Every structure is written in C-alpha cells, then in structure tokens.
Short mmCIF file of C-alpha atoms in Angstrom, two decimals:
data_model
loop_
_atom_site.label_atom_id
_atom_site.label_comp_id
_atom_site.label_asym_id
_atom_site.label_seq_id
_atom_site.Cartn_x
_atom_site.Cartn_y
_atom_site.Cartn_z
CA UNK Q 255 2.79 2.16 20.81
CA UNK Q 256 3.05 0.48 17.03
CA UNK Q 257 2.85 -3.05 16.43
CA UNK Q 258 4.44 -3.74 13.31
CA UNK Q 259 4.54 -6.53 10.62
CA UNK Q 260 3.92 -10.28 11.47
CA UNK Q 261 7.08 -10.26 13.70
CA UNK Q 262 4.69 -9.44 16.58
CA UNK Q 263 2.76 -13.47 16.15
CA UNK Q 264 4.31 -15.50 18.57
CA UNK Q 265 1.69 -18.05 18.72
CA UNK Q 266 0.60 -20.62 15.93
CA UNK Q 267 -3.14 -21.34 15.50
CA UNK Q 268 -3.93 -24.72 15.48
CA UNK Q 269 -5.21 -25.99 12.64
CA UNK Q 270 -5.45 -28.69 10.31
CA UNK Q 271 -5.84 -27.25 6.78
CA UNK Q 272 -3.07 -29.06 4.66
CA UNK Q 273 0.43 -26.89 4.41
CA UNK Q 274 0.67 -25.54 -0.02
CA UNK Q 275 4.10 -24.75 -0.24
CA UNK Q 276 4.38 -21.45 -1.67
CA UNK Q 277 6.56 -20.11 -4.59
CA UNK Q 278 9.26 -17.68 -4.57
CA UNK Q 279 8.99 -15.19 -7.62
CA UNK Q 280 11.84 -13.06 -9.03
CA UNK Q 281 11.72 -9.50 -11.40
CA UNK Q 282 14.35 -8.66 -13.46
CA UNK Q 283 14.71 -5.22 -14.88
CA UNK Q 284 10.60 -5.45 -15.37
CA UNK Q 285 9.00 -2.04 -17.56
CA UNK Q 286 5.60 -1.72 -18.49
CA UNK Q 287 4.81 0.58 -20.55
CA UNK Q 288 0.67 1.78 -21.91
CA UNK Q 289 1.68 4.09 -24.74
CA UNK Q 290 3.83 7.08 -23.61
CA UNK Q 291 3.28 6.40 -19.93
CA UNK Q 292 5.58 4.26 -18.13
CA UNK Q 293 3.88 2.62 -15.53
CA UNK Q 294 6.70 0.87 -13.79
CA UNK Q 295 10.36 1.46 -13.86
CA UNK Q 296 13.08 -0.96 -14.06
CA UNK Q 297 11.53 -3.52 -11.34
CA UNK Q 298 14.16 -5.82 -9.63
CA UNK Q 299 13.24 -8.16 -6.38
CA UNK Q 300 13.19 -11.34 -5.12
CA UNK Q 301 10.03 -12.64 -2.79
CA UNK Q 302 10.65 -15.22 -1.08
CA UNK Q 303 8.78 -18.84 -0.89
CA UNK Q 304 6.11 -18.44 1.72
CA UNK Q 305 6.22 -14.60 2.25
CA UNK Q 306 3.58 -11.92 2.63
CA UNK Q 307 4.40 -8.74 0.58
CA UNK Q 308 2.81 -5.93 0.35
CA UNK Q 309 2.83 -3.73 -2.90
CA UNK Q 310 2.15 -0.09 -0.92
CA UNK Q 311 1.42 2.93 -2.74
CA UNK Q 312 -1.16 6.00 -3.88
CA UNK Q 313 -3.50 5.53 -7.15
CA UNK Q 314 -1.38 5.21 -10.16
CA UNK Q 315 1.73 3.99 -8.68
CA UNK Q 316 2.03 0.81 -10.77
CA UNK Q 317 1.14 -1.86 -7.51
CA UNK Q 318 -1.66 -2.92 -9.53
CA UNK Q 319 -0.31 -3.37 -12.89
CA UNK Q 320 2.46 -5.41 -10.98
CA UNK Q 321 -0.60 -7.73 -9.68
CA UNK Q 322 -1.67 -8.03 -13.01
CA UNK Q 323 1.76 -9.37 -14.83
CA UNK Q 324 1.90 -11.35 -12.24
CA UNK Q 325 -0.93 -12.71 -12.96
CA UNK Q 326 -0.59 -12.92 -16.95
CA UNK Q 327 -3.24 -10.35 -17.66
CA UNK Q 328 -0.59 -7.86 -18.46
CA UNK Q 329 3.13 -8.66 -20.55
CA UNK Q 330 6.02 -6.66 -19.06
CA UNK Q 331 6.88 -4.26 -21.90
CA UNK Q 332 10.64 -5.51 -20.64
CA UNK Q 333 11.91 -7.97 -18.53
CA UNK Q 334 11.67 -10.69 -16.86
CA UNK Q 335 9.00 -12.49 -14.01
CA UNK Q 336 9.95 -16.00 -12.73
CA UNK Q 337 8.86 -18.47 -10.49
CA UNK Q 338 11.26 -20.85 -8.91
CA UNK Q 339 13.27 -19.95 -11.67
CA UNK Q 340 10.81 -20.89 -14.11
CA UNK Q 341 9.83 -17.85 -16.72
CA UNK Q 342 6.67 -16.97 -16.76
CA UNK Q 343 6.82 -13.72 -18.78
CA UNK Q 344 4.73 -14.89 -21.64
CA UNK Q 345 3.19 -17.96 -20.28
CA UNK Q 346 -1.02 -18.13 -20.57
CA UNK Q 347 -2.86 -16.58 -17.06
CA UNK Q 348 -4.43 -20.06 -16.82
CA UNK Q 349 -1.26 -22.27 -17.33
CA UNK Q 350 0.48 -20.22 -14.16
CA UNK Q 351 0.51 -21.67 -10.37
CA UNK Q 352 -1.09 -18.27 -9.22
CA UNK Q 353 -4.69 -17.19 -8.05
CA UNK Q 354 -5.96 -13.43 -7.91
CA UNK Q 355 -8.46 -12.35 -5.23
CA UNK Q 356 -10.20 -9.32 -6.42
CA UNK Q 357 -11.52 -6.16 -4.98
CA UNK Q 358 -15.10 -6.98 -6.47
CA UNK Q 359 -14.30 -10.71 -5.07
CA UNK Q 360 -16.84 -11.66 -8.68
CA UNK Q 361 -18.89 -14.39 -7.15
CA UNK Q 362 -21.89 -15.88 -9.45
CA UNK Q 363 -24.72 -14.55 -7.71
CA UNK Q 364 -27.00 -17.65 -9.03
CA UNK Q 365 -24.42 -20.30 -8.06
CA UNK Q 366 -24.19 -21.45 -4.15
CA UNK Q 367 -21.35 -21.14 -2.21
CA UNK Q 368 -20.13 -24.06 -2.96
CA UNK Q 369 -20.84 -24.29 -6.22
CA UNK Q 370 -18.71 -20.97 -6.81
CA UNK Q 371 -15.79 -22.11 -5.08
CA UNK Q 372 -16.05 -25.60 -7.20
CA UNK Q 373 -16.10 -23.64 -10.33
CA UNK Q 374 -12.52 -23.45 -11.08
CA UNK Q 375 -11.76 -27.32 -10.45
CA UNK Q 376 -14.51 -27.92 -13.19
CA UNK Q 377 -13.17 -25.57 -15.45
CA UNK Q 378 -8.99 -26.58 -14.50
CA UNK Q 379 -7.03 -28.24 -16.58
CA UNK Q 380 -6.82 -31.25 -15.01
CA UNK Q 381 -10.12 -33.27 -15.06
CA UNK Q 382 -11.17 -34.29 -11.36
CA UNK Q 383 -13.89 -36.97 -10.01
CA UNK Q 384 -16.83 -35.93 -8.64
CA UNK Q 385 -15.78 -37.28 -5.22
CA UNK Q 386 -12.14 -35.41 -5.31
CA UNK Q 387 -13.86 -31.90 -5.66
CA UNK Q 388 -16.48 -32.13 -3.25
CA UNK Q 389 -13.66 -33.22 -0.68
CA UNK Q 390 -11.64 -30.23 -2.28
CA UNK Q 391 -14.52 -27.56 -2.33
CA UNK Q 392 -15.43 -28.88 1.68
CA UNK Q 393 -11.56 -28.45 2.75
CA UNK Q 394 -11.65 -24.68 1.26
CA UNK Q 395 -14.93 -23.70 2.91
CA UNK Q 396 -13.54 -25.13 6.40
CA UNK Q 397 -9.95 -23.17 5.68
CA UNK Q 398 -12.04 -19.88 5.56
CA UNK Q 399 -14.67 -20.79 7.92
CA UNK Q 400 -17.11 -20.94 5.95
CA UNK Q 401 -18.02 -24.75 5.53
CA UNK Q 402 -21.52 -24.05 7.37
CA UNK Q 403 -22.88 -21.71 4.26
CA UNK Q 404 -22.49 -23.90 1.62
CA UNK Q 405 -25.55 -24.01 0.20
CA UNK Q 406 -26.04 -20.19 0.31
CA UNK Q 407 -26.01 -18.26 -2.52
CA UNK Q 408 -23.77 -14.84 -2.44
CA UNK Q 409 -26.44 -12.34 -1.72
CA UNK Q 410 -27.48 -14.13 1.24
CA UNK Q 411 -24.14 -13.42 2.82
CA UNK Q 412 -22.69 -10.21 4.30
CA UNK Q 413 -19.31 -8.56 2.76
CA UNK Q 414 -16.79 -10.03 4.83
CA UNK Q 415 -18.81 -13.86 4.49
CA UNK Q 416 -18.73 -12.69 0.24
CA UNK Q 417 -14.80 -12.18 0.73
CA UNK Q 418 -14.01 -15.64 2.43
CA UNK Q 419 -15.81 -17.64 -0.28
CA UNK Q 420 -13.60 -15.32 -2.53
CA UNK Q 421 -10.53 -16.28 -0.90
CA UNK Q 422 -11.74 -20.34 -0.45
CA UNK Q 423 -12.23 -19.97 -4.71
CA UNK Q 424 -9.17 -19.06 -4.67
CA UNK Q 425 -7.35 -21.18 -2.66
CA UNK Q 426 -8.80 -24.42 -3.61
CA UNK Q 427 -6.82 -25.10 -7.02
CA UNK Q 428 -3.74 -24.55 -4.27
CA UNK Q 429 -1.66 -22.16 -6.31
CA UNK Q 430 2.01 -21.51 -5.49
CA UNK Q 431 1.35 -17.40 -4.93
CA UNK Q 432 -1.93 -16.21 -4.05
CA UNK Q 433 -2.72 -12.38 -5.23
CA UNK Q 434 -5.27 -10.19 -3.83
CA UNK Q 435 -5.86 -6.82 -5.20
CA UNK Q 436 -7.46 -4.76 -2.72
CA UNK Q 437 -9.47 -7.35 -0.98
CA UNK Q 438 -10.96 -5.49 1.81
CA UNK Q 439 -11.59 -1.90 0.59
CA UNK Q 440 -15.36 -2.44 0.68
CA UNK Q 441 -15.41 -3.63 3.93
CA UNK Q 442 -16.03 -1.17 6.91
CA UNK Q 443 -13.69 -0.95 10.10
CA UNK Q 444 -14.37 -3.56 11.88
CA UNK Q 445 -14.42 -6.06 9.63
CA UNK Q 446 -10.83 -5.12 7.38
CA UNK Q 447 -9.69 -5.85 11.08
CA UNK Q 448 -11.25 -9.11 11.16
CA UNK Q 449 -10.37 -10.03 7.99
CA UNK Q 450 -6.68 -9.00 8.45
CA UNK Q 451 -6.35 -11.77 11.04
CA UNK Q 452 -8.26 -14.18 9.28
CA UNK Q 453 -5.40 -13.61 6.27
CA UNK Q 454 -2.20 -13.46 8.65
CA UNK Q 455 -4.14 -17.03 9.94
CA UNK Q 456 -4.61 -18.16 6.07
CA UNK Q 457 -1.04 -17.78 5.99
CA UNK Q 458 0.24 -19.43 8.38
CA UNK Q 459 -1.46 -22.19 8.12
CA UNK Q 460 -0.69 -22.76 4.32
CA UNK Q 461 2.27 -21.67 3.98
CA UNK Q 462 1.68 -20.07 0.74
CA UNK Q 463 3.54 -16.87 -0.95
CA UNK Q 464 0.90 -13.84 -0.76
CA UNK Q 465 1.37 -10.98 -2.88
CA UNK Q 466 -0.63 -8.39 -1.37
CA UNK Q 467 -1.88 -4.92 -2.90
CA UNK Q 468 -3.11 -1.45 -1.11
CA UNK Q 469 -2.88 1.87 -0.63
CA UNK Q 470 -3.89 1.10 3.21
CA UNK Q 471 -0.50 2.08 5.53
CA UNK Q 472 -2.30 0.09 8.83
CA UNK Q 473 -2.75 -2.97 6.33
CA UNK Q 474 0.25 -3.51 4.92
CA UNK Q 475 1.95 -2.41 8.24
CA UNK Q 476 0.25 -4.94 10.53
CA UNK Q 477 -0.17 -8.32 7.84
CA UNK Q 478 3.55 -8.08 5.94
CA UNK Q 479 6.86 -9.72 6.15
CA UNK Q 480 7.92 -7.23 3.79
CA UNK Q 481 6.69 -3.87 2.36
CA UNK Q 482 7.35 -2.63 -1.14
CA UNK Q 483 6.58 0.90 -1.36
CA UNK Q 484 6.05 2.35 -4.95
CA UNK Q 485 5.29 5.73 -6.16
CA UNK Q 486 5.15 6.75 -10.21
CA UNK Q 487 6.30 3.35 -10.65
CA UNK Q 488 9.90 3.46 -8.71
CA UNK Q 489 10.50 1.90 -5.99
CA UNK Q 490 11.17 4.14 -3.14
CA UNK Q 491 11.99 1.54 0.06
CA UNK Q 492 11.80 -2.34 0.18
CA UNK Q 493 11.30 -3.75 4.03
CA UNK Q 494 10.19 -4.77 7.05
CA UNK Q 495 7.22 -3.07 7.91
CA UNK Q 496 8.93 -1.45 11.35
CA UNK Q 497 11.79 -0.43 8.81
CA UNK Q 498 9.29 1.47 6.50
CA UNK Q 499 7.94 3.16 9.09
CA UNK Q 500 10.72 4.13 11.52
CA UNK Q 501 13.41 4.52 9.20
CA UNK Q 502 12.35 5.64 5.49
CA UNK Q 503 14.60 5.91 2.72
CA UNK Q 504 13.31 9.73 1.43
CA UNK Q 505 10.67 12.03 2.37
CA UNK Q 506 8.05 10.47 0.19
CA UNK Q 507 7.97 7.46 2.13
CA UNK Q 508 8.13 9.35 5.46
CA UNK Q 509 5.57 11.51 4.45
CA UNK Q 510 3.69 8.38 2.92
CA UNK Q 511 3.41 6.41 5.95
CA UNK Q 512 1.74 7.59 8.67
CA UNK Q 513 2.05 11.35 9.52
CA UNK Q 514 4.71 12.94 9.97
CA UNK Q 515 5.87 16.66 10.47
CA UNK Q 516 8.48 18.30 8.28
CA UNK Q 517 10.69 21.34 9.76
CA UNK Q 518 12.98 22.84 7.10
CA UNK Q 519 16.48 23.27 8.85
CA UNK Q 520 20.42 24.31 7.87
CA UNK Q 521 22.97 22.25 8.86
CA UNK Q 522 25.05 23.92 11.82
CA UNK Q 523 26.82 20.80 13.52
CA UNK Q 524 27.15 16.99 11.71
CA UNK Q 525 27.09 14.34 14.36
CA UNK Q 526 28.60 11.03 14.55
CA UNK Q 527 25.58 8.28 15.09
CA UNK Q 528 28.89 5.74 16.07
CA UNK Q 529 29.51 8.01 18.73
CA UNK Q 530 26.30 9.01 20.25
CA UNK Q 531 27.17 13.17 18.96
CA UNK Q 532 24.24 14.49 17.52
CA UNK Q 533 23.50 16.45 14.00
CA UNK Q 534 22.45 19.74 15.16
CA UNK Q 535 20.43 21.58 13.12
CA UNK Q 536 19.17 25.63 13.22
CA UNK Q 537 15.45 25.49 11.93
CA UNK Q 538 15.24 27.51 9.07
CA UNK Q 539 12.07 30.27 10.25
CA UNK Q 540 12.41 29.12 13.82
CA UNK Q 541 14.79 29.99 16.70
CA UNK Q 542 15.36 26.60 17.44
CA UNK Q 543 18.14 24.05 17.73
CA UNK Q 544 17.16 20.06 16.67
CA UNK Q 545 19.65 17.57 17.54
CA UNK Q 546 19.48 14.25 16.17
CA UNK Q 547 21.40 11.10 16.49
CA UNK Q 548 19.40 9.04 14.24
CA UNK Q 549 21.78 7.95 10.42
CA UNK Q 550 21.82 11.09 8.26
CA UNK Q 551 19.50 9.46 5.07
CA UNK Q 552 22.03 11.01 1.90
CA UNK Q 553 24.13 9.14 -0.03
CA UNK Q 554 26.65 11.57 0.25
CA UNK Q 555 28.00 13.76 3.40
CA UNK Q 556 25.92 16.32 4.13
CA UNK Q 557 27.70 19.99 4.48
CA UNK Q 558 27.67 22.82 7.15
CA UNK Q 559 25.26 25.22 6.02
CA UNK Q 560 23.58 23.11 3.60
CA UNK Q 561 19.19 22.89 3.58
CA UNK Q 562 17.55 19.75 5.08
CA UNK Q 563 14.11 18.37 6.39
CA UNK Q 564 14.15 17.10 9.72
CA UNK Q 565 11.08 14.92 10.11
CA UNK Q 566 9.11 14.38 13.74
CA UNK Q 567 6.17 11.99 14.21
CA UNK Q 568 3.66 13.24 16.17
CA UNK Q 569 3.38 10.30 18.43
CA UNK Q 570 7.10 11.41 19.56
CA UNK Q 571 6.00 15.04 19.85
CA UNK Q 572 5.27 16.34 23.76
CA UNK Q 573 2.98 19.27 24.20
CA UNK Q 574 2.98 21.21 27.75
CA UNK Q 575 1.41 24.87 28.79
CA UNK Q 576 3.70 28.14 28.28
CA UNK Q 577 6.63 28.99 25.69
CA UNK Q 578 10.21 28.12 25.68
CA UNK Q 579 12.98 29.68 26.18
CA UNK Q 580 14.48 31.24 22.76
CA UNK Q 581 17.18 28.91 21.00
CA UNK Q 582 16.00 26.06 22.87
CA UNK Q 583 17.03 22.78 21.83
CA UNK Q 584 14.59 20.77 20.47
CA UNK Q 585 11.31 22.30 21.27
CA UNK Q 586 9.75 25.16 19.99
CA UNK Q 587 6.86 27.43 21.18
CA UNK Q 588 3.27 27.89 19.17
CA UNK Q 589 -0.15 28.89 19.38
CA UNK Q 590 -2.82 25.58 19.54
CA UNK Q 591 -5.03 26.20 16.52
CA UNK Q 592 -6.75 22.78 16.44
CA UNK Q 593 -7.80 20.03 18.80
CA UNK Q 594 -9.12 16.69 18.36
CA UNK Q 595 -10.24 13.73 20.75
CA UNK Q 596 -9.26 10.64 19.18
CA UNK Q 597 -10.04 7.95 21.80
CA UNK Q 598 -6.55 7.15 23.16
CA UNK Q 599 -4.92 9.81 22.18
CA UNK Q 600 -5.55 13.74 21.40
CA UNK Q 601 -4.21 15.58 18.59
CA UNK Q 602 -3.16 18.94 18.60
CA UNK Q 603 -2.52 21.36 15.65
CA UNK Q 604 0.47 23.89 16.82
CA UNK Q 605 1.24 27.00 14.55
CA UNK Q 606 4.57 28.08 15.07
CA UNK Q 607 5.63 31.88 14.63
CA UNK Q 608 6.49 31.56 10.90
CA UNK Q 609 2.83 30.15 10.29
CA UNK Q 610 4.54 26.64 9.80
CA UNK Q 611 2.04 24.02 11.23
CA UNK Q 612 2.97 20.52 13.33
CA UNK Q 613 0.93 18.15 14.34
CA UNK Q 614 1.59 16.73 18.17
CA UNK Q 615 -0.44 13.11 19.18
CA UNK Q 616 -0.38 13.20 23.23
CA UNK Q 617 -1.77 9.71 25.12
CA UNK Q 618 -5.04 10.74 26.70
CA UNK Q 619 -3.89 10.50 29.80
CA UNK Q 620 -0.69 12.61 29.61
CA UNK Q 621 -2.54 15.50 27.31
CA UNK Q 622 -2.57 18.74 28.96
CA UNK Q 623 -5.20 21.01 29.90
CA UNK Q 624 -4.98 23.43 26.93
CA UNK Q 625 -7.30 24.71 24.50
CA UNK Q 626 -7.56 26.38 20.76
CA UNK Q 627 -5.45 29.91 21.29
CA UNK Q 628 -3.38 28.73 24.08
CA UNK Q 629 0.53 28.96 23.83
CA UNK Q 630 2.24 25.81 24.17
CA UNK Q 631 5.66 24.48 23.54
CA UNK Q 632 6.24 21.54 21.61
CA UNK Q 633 9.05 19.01 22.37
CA UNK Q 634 10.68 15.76 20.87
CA UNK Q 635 14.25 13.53 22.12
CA UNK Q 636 17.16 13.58 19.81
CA UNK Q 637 15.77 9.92 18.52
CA UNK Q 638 12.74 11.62 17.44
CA UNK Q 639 14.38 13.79 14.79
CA UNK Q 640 15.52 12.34 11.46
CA UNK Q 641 17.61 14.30 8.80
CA UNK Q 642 16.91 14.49 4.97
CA UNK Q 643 18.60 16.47 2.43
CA UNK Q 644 16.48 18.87 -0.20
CA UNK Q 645 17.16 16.01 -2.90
CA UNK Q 646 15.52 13.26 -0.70
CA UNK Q 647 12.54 14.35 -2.02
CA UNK Q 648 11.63 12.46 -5.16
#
C-alpha cells in the first residue's frame, strides 16, 4: 500500500512557532537559455500561497535552474516570475522575500550555531537591535529543534543537526517562499526520513510556500501538495502526488516514477471507461489478451489495429506456480529468472517467451514457493493495465 502526498496528515502538531504567511508565485511563458542549450521551455504555473511543490526530475532537467531564477541567481532568458503579482524577474537576489536551503547547507564552520543562523539579520537590510535578533535567532533554533546546540559550532554536529541549523538560517529573516535544493541528499536512510517529517512539520506550522527540488520519487511523493515533473526542460505532468503516480500523463512519467512494466500491444477492442467495457488489447510477442478500463491517455481516439504500451506496476502484478492457458486474458506465463527478498515484499524477475522481461512485487506473505527457473504465470485486474499510444513517449 502507497501513502501519497500530505493528504494522508490528519493531525496538526502542536506548536507554537509564529504562522509566516507564505507567497504565491506565478511563471509566465519562462525560457532560459545557456548558449545553444535551452534549459527550460516555455514555463507556465501558478503555486499557490502556502503550498509545498516539488520540482521532480533526472540531472539536467532544468528543476534546478528553476530554483535558481527563483531565487535571482539566474534571469529568465524570457518571461516572466511574480510574486503576489509583484515582478520579480530582474529584481536583486537580496531585495526578494525568498530563502534558498542548499544541498551543501554552507554553514561557517568557525561561527556557532547561533551565530550562523544570526548572520543574515546582521547582514539584512533592515538594521535590528541586539535584543530583537537574539529573540529572533532563539525562536529559529526552537522551530527546528535545535535551541539546545546553540553554542556549538557546525562540526560538532551530525548531518541531519548541520541541516536544521541550515533550515533555522533560513527561516529566520521569515521569507514569503522558502527554496531548498536538494536538502537531504547527503543524508543516509534513516535520517531523509526523519528529516522529511521534520519539513512536512516546518510547514505546517508556518504556513510558508516551499518550493522543493529532487530527483528523489519517495520524497517528493510523500512531502508535496503538488508535483511538477520536468524532463529536458518540459513539463511532462503537474499534480497531486497520488495523480503522478497512478495516473501519468505519458510514458516518461510512468516510467519515471516508481517502476513500472511496459508490454507493447495492438489495439483489438476500444472500451468505454463510462461504461465499465474494457480496451482489449493483443500483446504484440505474446499470446495474450489485456483488458483495461482505466482512460485511454491520447489526445486523440485511438484506432483498431493501431501500436500501444500498456503499462503494469509490479505491486499490481500476481505471481502463482504453473503456466496459463494460451490467449488468456490478462496473465501471461514465464520462466522466474531473478528473485529478491526485500523485507515486505519479494520481487520477482519473469522472462516471458519473446525474452521480454516484467518485474512482479508479491507481499511476503502471499509470495509463492518458487524459485530461479521455475514457470510461473503472471497476472494483473483490468484496473491494473493502463493504455499509451507509441507517441506518448516524449
């Protein structure tokens, strides 16, 4: 079972830190271009005050430029970047409402704790007593938990400790839209899950509009309101983060997010998802029938006889002992070439007849007793299945 997106915190924390009303930022037509490469395309959304986006995507996607024009340490070759309908396209990093949390999180290893986090109110534009930044500095440190190390300096502290002074730094000039740029990529396991509570908490409480980049799926899945997923600097899907994942716009972003088996397929039947009648598909190499009543995902009618990719999640795929009968409807008989013991769940490598590989995720207590050369037949419900067209494929 997935939990996705912050749709799944019912509770609020209770907590005192004072409520920093975030901003709500708007792109029009943004381009940036670094000489002949165009690193994002034509960039239109609208965050909303208070939100937590994700910018999802591999290396090179443009997520990271985004950050940084957002920030002011890049111009947007064209277009525009507002916040609450103010343009900021050309106005100074340091004039702008916005803090960046970055991946090296760039703490002054000969300051304390405190003294790092105080650094920006010294150096701010606005000239503060004494008094008013110690009460400032004390309220970050207690926001991220860490008001009992002030007098630490950074290399006393572990990674994740190093990150929440980041984060208090940050947070203590009380910016409309926080950024963090791959915050928690040198942190192992354990603690990016610790640390991905402590943020969904940080935004509660505040309030705040996070803008949040990685290339991490679970991340962006579990912390977000919304997900922006990117690739060569298009955007492929904007949405929920149960959206994304259950319902992608192409294959890139089903093949993107989480895994996901593709079977090539010709159109023999096209269903009626109104109605409940199901798409049924012949797999191309396979004598096999896959009937799905999930929306088609074209923009125009698909055809009888036309190519498609129907795409299975593993986690939906059923394994059990023995072939299938031959055109079967959704399942299809192979030989187990892999098998791996993942805790909760074992995964099984299947190579089907036409040396076409799936991969099938069984709950631990449901896998069957098969091992590597065993025949097995694979199975998935009509839900399972979704249908793409050749051109889905960016």
């Amino acid at each position: 079972m997935h939990v996705f997106g912050r749709q799944q915190v019912v509770e609020q924390p209770q907590q005192t830190s004072p409520t920093i009303e975030g901003g709500a930022l708007t792109f029009k037509n943004v381009r940036k271009v670094f000489a002949e490469h165009e690193a994002l395309r034509s960039f239109n959304l609208e965050v909303h005050a208070g939100e937590f986006l994700s910018l999802l995507g591999p290396s090179g996607c443009g997520k990271t430029t985004l950050l940084r024009m957002i920030a002011g340490f890049e111009e947007p070759t064209e277009g525009q970047i507002l916040l609450d309908g103010k343009d900021l396209t050309t106005l100074p990093a340091h004039r702008r409402p916005v803090n960046t949390v970055f991946q090296s999180y760039a703490l002054f290893p000969h300051m304390s704790v405190a003294d790092n986090v105080a650094y920006g109110l010294k150096r701010g534009n606005v000239k503060l007593h004494r008094s008013e930044i110690t009460r400032r500095v004390s309220e970050a440190l207690e926001m991220v938990r860490m008001d009992t190390h002030a007098r630490r300096r950074p290399q006393e502290l572990s990674g994740g400790q190093q990150q929440r002074v980041a984060l208090a730094r940050a947070l203590v000039n009380r910016p409309r839209v926080l950024l963090l740029d791959e915050p928690m990529s040198a942190l192992d396991r354990k603690l990016r899950e610790n640390m991905q509570l402590e943020l969904i908490r940080l935004h509660t409480d505040l309030g705040l509009t996070f803008i949040f980049v990685t290339h991490d799926q679970e991340e962006a899945l579990a912390m977000s309101n919304r997900i922006v997923v990117l690739n060569n600097g298009v955007v492929q899907q904007v949405g929920e983060s149960e959206e994304i994942y259950s319902c992608p716009a192409n294959t890139f972003v089903a093949g993107f997010i989480g895994k996901q088996n593709f079977v090539p397929a010709v159109v023999e039947t096209l269903g009626n998802p109104a109605t409940g009648q199901p798409t049924v598909l012949r797999a191309a190499r396979e004598f096999v029938e896959v009937h799905s009543t999930r929306p088609v995902h074209s923009t125009r009618p698909l055809q009888v006889g036309e190519e498609v990719l129907a795409t299975i999640r593993p986690e939906l795929m059923r394994v059990r002992p023995g072939s299938c009968p031959d055109m079967s409807t959704n399942e299809i008989t192979g030989v187990v070439v892999g098998e791996s013991f993942l805790g909760d769940v074992v995964q099984y490598l299947v190579r089907l007849h036409d040396g076409h590989e799936v991969i099938a995720r069984v709950s631990t207590v449901e896998a069957p007793e098969v091992s590597e050369g065993d025949t097995v037949t694979v199975s998935w419900s009509q839900r399972a299945a979704q249908v793409f067209p050749k051109e889905a494929q960016p």
